[in-house]
């Protein structure tokens, strides 16, 4: 028996070197074994490993190499043996990987399916929790993948959360992204991850609000959301209660009279907008981003809004102005700042000497949050969870536009841009440089000026607002 010692369970280069030497030396699969035992070479007899130098050469088909790179992530102890058995048989059967009826090929295909499924579940069930360290905001997730898919799946999260600083901790190792580089580290235990954060309640509320008891299919639900992942999903605690109450809620839904649609809202038609879900879209352009916002499902606000409202302005704008959310008129028009607050902003910008066409105007939240009240849709302030959910789009807008200065209008914009609660009046008017180099100037939202009942106070605040706009011009 010849034994090859590998450095770790994902030591593909080590396995490839040993397998190549075994095959060139004529070591049959039954006489070759691969052991993950770094630092324990003394356990094996001298000269019992792969030969150091063997003459000859051979090539393996690409299909086998790709399959082997996938198979090595499987947790089965004998995966290395299966990989070598396939490699050995390729000598006599170069097209072996295409013979799906072959028992070894079929076994490999079944294990690769398990690895792909583990990667899919990781993409679906990783839940980041907000934390702080010396560098500021840091999102940390604990996950226990069915197979060793952390390294192959981590780039997905780097693309999707490219502007966040995050870490995924697993029993196999850690992956960390700082906005530029991915780093992999040793395994840790569950205690290294934060237990919960303020997003937990948002997740539970969102899950409960989207749970449709009339469409409950327990078997299908457990297949898509296996119980092994429930312990790390905040919303999973609701499943027993929601499932138990499903039949009662369904009866109530069936017996409830059909509500009459609001006639005014029915007349309000947005332009033709494709609102198909865009869960996996990572925008590379502002056009991609606009399409992604229309299909966004990151929070429930999309359901009651006429359409998503993206930012407008040149991609090369040096100044980005961030408001709170689209209002009633913006929701219908599909453009930001066209209502009363936008008109006041236009007047103040003209007074300060700012050219609206040279700016990039956007909002922290892209869908209109409101409450129907008779014929009116009353504005409701987005909560922290909704702001956080939509921050992903704003971060991509910032990354694409690369403004020299961001002017945040009001507390919601401040929360979205700075990632923390702000005291607008105390922090307004001064350029703040963030850890990532972004320069941010806080001021009030124009709607704040509209709400001031006292004319004298309104005039004073308006003057201060124009002063802040002039400061922005000087800071760009």
Short mmCIF file of C-alpha atoms in Angstrom, two decimals, residues 156-321:
data_model
loop_
_atom_site.label_atom_id
_atom_site.label_comp_id
_atom_site.label_asym_id
_atom_site.label_seq_id
_atom_site.Cartn_x
_atom_site.Cartn_y
_atom_site.Cartn_z
CA UNK A 156 -20.44 35.09 -4.53
CA UNK A 157 -20.77 37.12 -1.33
CA UNK A 158 -17.88 39.40 -2.37
CA UNK A 159 -19.78 40.25 -5.56
CA UNK A 160 -23.12 40.63 -3.84
CA UNK A 161 -21.91 42.57 -0.81
CA UNK A 162 -18.91 44.22 -2.41
CA UNK A 163 -19.19 47.45 -0.42
CA UNK A 164 -19.66 45.78 2.97
CA UNK A 165 -16.92 44.57 5.29
CA UNK A 166 -17.96 41.05 6.26
CA UNK A 167 -16.77 37.68 7.57
CA UNK A 168 -18.30 34.22 7.28
CA UNK A 169 -17.28 31.88 10.09
CA UNK A 170 -17.63 28.11 9.69
CA UNK A 171 -16.31 24.97 11.43
CA UNK A 172 -14.01 24.50 8.40
CA UNK A 173 -12.49 27.98 8.26
CA UNK A 174 -13.29 31.65 7.82
CA UNK A 175 -13.63 33.99 4.85
CA UNK A 176 -13.30 37.76 5.27
CA UNK A 177 -13.87 40.56 2.76
CA UNK A 178 -12.64 44.11 3.40
CA UNK A 179 -13.98 45.68 0.21
CA UNK A 180 -10.86 44.90 -1.83
CA UNK A 181 -9.38 41.57 -0.77
CA UNK A 182 -10.66 38.17 0.30
CA UNK A 183 -8.82 36.41 3.11
CA UNK A 184 -9.29 32.87 4.38
CA UNK A 185 -8.45 31.86 7.93
CA UNK A 186 -8.58 28.86 10.28
CA UNK A 187 -11.72 27.25 11.66
CA UNK A 188 -13.49 28.88 14.62
CA UNK A 189 -16.42 27.94 16.81
CA UNK A 190 -19.90 29.40 17.07
CA UNK A 191 -18.98 31.63 20.04
CA UNK A 192 -16.88 33.88 17.75
CA UNK A 193 -20.00 35.11 15.90
CA UNK A 194 -22.46 37.69 17.31
CA UNK A 195 -25.58 36.09 18.75
CA UNK A 196 -28.06 38.57 17.28
CA UNK A 197 -28.54 42.19 16.23
CA UNK A 198 -31.39 44.60 15.58
CA UNK A 199 -31.94 43.06 12.13
CA UNK A 200 -33.24 39.85 13.73
CA UNK A 201 -36.63 41.37 14.44
CA UNK A 202 -36.78 42.77 10.91
CA UNK A 203 -36.09 39.32 9.46
CA UNK A 204 -38.77 37.74 11.62
CA UNK A 205 -41.30 40.45 10.70
CA UNK A 206 -40.48 40.11 7.02
CA UNK A 207 -40.71 36.33 7.08
CA UNK A 208 -44.01 36.35 8.98
CA UNK A 209 -45.49 38.98 6.65
CA UNK A 210 -44.58 36.98 3.53
CA UNK A 211 -45.67 33.59 4.93
CA UNK A 212 -48.78 32.57 3.01
CA UNK A 213 -50.67 29.89 4.99
CA UNK A 214 -52.80 29.00 1.95
CA UNK A 215 -49.68 27.87 0.08
CA UNK A 216 -48.09 25.90 2.91
CA UNK A 217 -46.44 22.67 1.71
CA UNK A 218 -44.45 21.31 4.67
CA UNK A 219 -42.59 18.66 2.68
CA UNK A 220 -41.49 21.11 -0.01
CA UNK A 221 -40.58 23.68 2.64
CA UNK A 222 -38.34 21.22 4.51
CA UNK A 223 -36.73 20.23 1.22
CA UNK A 224 -35.84 23.81 0.35
CA UNK A 225 -35.10 24.83 3.92
CA UNK A 226 -33.70 21.70 5.66
CA UNK A 227 -33.93 21.60 9.44
CA UNK A 228 -30.15 21.37 9.79
CA UNK A 229 -29.99 25.09 8.92
CA UNK A 230 -32.82 26.27 11.16
CA UNK A 231 -30.70 26.80 14.29
CA UNK A 232 -28.82 29.67 12.61
CA UNK A 233 -31.84 31.31 10.94
CA UNK A 234 -33.65 33.91 13.07
CA UNK A 235 -36.90 33.45 11.17
CA UNK A 236 -36.90 29.65 11.68
CA UNK A 237 -38.19 30.05 15.25
CA UNK A 238 -41.50 31.22 13.75
CA UNK A 239 -42.02 28.15 11.57
CA UNK A 240 -43.72 25.86 14.15
CA UNK A 241 -46.14 28.60 15.20
CA UNK A 242 -46.90 29.71 11.63
CA UNK A 243 -47.36 26.12 10.48
CA UNK A 244 -49.67 25.26 13.37
CA UNK A 245 -51.85 28.31 12.70
CA UNK A 246 -51.88 27.91 8.92
CA UNK A 247 -55.24 26.14 8.64
CA UNK A 248 -56.99 28.68 10.89
CA UNK A 249 -55.48 31.61 9.01
CA UNK A 250 -56.44 30.04 5.69
CA UNK A 251 -60.07 29.70 6.83
CA UNK A 252 -60.08 33.35 7.88
CA UNK A 253 -58.61 34.41 4.53
CA UNK A 254 -61.19 32.37 2.58
CA UNK A 255 -64.13 33.74 4.57
CA UNK A 256 -62.96 37.34 4.42
CA UNK A 257 -64.89 39.50 1.91
CA UNK A 258 -62.91 40.64 -1.08
CA UNK A 259 -61.63 44.18 -0.42
CA UNK A 260 -62.55 46.84 -2.89
CA UNK A 261 -59.53 48.34 -4.63
CA UNK A 262 -58.79 51.98 -4.05
CA UNK A 263 -60.17 53.63 -7.19
CA UNK A 264 -57.61 56.43 -7.17
CA UNK A 265 -54.70 54.07 -6.85
CA UNK A 266 -56.11 51.92 -9.63
CA UNK A 267 -56.09 54.92 -11.94
CA UNK A 268 -52.51 55.67 -11.07
CA UNK A 269 -50.50 53.69 -13.55
CA UNK A 270 -46.74 53.74 -13.68
CA UNK A 271 -44.96 53.52 -17.01
CA UNK A 272 -44.38 50.01 -18.23
CA UNK A 273 -41.87 48.66 -15.76
CA UNK A 274 -40.53 45.12 -15.57
CA UNK A 275 -40.93 44.20 -11.89
CA UNK A 276 -39.79 40.60 -12.17
CA UNK A 277 -37.61 39.59 -9.22
CA UNK A 278 -33.90 40.33 -9.66
CA UNK A 279 -32.50 38.62 -6.56
CA UNK A 280 -29.18 37.63 -8.10
CA UNK A 281 -28.54 40.81 -10.07
CA UNK A 282 -25.29 42.58 -9.17
CA UNK A 283 -25.29 45.92 -11.05
CA UNK A 284 -22.27 46.86 -13.10
CA UNK A 285 -23.95 49.94 -14.60
CA UNK A 286 -26.55 52.46 -13.52
CA UNK A 287 -28.95 50.91 -16.05
CA UNK A 288 -28.46 47.50 -14.38
CA UNK A 289 -29.06 49.12 -11.03
CA UNK A 290 -32.31 50.73 -12.22
CA UNK A 291 -33.52 47.36 -13.49
CA UNK A 292 -32.50 45.66 -10.27
CA UNK A 293 -34.40 48.14 -8.10
CA UNK A 294 -37.62 47.47 -10.03
CA UNK A 295 -37.36 43.77 -9.18
CA UNK A 296 -36.02 44.24 -5.64
CA UNK A 297 -37.50 41.96 -2.94
CA UNK A 298 -35.12 42.88 -0.12
CA UNK A 299 -37.94 44.28 2.00
CA UNK A 300 -41.76 44.38 1.72
CA UNK A 301 -41.96 48.01 0.52
CA UNK A 302 -41.95 47.01 -3.17
CA UNK A 303 -45.43 45.47 -2.92
CA UNK A 304 -47.31 48.71 -2.21
CA UNK A 305 -45.20 51.05 -4.31
CA UNK A 306 -46.08 51.86 -7.90
CA UNK A 307 -42.46 51.37 -8.93
CA UNK A 308 -38.91 51.68 -7.67
CA UNK A 309 -37.35 55.13 -7.96
CA UNK A 310 -33.64 55.16 -8.77
CA UNK A 311 -31.26 58.05 -8.75
CA UNK A 312 -30.86 60.39 -11.71
CA UNK A 313 -27.92 62.39 -12.93
CA UNK A 314 -24.63 61.98 -14.74
CA UNK A 315 -22.41 59.06 -13.79
CA UNK A 316 -19.51 61.49 -13.52
CA UNK A 317 -21.28 63.76 -11.02
CA UNK A 318 -18.92 65.11 -8.38
CA UNK A 319 -21.75 65.71 -5.91
CA UNK A 320 -24.31 63.06 -4.91
CA UNK A 321 -27.40 64.24 -3.03
#
